[in-house]
Each structure stands twice: as structure tokens, then as C-alpha cells.
Short mmCIF file of C-alpha atoms in Angstrom, two decimals:
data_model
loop_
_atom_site.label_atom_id
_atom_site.label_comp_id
_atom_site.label_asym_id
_atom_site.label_seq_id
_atom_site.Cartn_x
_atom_site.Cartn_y
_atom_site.Cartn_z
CA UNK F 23 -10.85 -31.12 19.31
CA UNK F 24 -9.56 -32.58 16.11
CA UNK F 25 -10.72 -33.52 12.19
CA UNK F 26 -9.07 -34.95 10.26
CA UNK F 27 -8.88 -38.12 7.85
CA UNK F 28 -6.63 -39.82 10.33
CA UNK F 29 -4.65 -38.79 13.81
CA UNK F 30 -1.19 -38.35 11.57
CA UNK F 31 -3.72 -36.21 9.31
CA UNK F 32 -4.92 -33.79 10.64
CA UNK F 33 -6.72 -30.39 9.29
CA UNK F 34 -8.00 -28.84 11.78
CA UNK F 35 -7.43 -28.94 15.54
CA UNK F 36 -8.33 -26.48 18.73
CA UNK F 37 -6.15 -26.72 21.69
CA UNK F 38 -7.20 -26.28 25.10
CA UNK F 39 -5.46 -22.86 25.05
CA UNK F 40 -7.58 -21.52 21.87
CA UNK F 41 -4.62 -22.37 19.71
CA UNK F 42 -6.31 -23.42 16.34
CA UNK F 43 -4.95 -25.21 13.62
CA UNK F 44 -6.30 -25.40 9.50
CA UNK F 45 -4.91 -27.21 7.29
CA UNK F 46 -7.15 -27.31 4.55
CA UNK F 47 -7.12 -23.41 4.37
CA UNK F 48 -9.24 -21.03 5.41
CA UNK F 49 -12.48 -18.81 3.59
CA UNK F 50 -14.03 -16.03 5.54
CA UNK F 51 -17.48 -14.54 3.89
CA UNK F 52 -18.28 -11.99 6.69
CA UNK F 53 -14.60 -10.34 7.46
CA UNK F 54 -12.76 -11.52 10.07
CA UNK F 55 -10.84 -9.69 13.54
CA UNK F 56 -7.63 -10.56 14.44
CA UNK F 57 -7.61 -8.17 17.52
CA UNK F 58 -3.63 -9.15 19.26
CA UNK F 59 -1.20 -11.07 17.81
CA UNK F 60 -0.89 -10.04 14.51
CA UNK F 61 -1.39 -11.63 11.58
CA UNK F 62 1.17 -13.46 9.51
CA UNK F 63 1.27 -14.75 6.50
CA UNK F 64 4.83 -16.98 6.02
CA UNK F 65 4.13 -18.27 2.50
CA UNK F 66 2.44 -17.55 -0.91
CA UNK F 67 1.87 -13.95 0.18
CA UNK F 68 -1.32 -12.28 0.81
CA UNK F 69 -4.29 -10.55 -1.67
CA UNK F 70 -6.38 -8.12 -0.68
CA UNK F 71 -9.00 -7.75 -3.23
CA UNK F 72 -10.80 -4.54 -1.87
CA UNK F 73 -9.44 -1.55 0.45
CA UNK F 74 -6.43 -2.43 2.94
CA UNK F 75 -7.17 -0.10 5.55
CA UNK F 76 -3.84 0.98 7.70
CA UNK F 77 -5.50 2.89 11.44
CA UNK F 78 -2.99 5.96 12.19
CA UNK F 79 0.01 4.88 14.21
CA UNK F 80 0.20 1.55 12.58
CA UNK F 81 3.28 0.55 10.49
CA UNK F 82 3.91 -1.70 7.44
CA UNK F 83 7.30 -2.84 8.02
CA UNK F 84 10.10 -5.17 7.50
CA UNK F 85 11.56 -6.64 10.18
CA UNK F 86 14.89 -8.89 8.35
CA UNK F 87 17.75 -6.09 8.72
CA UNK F 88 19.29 -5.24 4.96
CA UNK F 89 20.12 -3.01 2.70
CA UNK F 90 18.35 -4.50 -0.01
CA UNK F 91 14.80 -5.18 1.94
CA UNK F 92 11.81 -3.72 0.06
CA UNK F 93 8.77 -3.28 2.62
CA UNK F 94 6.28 -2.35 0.15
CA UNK F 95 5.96 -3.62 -3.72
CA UNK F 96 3.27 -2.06 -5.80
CA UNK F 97 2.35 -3.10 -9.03
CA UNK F 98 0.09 -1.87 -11.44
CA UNK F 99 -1.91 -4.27 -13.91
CA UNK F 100 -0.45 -4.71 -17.37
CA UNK F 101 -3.95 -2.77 -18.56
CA UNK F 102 -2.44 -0.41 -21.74
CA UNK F 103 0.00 1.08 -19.21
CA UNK F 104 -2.49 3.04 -17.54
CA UNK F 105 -2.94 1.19 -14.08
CA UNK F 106 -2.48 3.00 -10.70
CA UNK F 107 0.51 1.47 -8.78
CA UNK F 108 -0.73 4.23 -5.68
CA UNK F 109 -3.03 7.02 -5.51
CA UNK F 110 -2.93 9.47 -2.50
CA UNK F 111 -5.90 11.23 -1.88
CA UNK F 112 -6.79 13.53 0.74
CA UNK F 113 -9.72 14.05 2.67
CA UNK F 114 -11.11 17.07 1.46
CA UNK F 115 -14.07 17.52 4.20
CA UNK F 116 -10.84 17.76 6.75
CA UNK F 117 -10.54 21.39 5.94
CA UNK F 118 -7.39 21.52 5.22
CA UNK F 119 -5.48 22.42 2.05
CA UNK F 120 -2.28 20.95 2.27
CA UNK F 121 -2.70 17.77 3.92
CA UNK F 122 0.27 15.18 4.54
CA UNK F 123 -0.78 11.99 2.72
CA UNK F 124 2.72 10.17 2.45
CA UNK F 125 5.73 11.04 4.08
CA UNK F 126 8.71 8.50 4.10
CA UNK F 127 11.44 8.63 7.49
CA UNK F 128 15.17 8.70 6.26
CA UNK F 129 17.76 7.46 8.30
CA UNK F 130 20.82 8.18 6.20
CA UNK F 131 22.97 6.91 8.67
CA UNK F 132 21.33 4.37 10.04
CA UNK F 133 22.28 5.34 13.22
CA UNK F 134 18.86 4.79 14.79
CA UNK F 135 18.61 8.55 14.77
CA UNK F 136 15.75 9.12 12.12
CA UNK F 137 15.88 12.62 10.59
CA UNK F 138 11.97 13.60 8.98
CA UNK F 139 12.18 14.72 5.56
CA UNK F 140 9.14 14.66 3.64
CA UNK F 141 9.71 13.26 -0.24
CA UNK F 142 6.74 13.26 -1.39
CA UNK F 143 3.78 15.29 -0.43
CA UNK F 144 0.11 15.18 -2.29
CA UNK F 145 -1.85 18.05 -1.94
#
């Protein structure tokens, strides 16, 4: 299936394998489930204007092997200097007092051989 203005313009397409194409972009008013295969987003970034919600034993990674790769950029809004780049909260109905909210992997080496050191720990 195929729309479009013309067949060398095409917007949106569905292949006979589910594969679907949009050209025009894409709005979603009710949330939307990508549930294998990942999501990626290859140009002009993402924004997420309400909660980004990471499950336990996911990962927010890079994958392009450098030095200088930054997984995660935060940025606070220029609003009299008194945005929040990242607050860590804890559940406090878990029960426990010193909860680990963020803890960061080093690999010195980078040998592959991670070492756990927690650097920063909100309590």
C-alpha cells in the first residue's frame, strides 16, 4: 500500500512484511509501543516533553567507540540559572534509607574488565 502525490513521491508506504514507511512525519496523540527493534532516531534528535521512563536493566548507550563520545547531554533552561539539569530522587515508600539512584561503571583501562565504583550516590 502506498500514498503519495506521485509513485517517485511517496510518503507513506506498508510493505508486505509490515515494513512502514512516513515521509511526511509522524504525530502520535495516544502514546505509542515500539515493543522489538528499538527505536532510532538518525537525525534532528529526539524531545521528550514529559517523563522518559528507563525499565531496570535497560541501558542508554553509545555505541560509536571514542574517547570523546558523550552518551548523555543534559541541559538546564537558561531560567535565572536555577533550572535542574538532573534530579535523583528516591523512592521513599521502598523502605530503604540509602538507596542507589545513580551509579556510573568505570573502566579505567578499557580493558573490557569494568571495575564498579559508585561516584555519585543520592540518598
Amino acid at each position: 500500500m502506498e500514498a503519495g502525490e506521485s509513485s517517485s513521491n511517496i510518503v507513506f508506504s506498508v510493505r508486505g512484511d509490515g515494513k512502514t514507511t512516513i515521509g511526511g512525519g509522524l504525530d502520535v496523540s495516544s502514546g505509542a509501543v515500539v515493543s522489538s527493534g528499538g527505536l532510532v532516531v538518525s537525525q534532528d534528535g529526539a524531545t521528550i516533553n514529559d517523563d522518559l521512563h528507563i525499565p531496570d536493566g535497560s541501558s542508554l548507550f553509545e555505541t560509536v567507540a571514542s574517547a570523546t563520545d558523550t552518551v548523555l547531554t543534559a541541559y538546564a533552561k537558561n531560567n535565572n540559572h536555577d533550572g535542574v539539569v538532573l534530579l535523583a530522587q528516591t523512592d521513599a515508600a521502598s523502605g530503604s534509607s540509602t538507596e542507589e539512584v545513580l551509579k556510573v561503571v568505570i573502566n579505567a583501562n578499557a580493558d573490557e574488565a569494568e571495575s564498579s565504583a559508585t561516584v555519585m550516590r543520592v540518598t
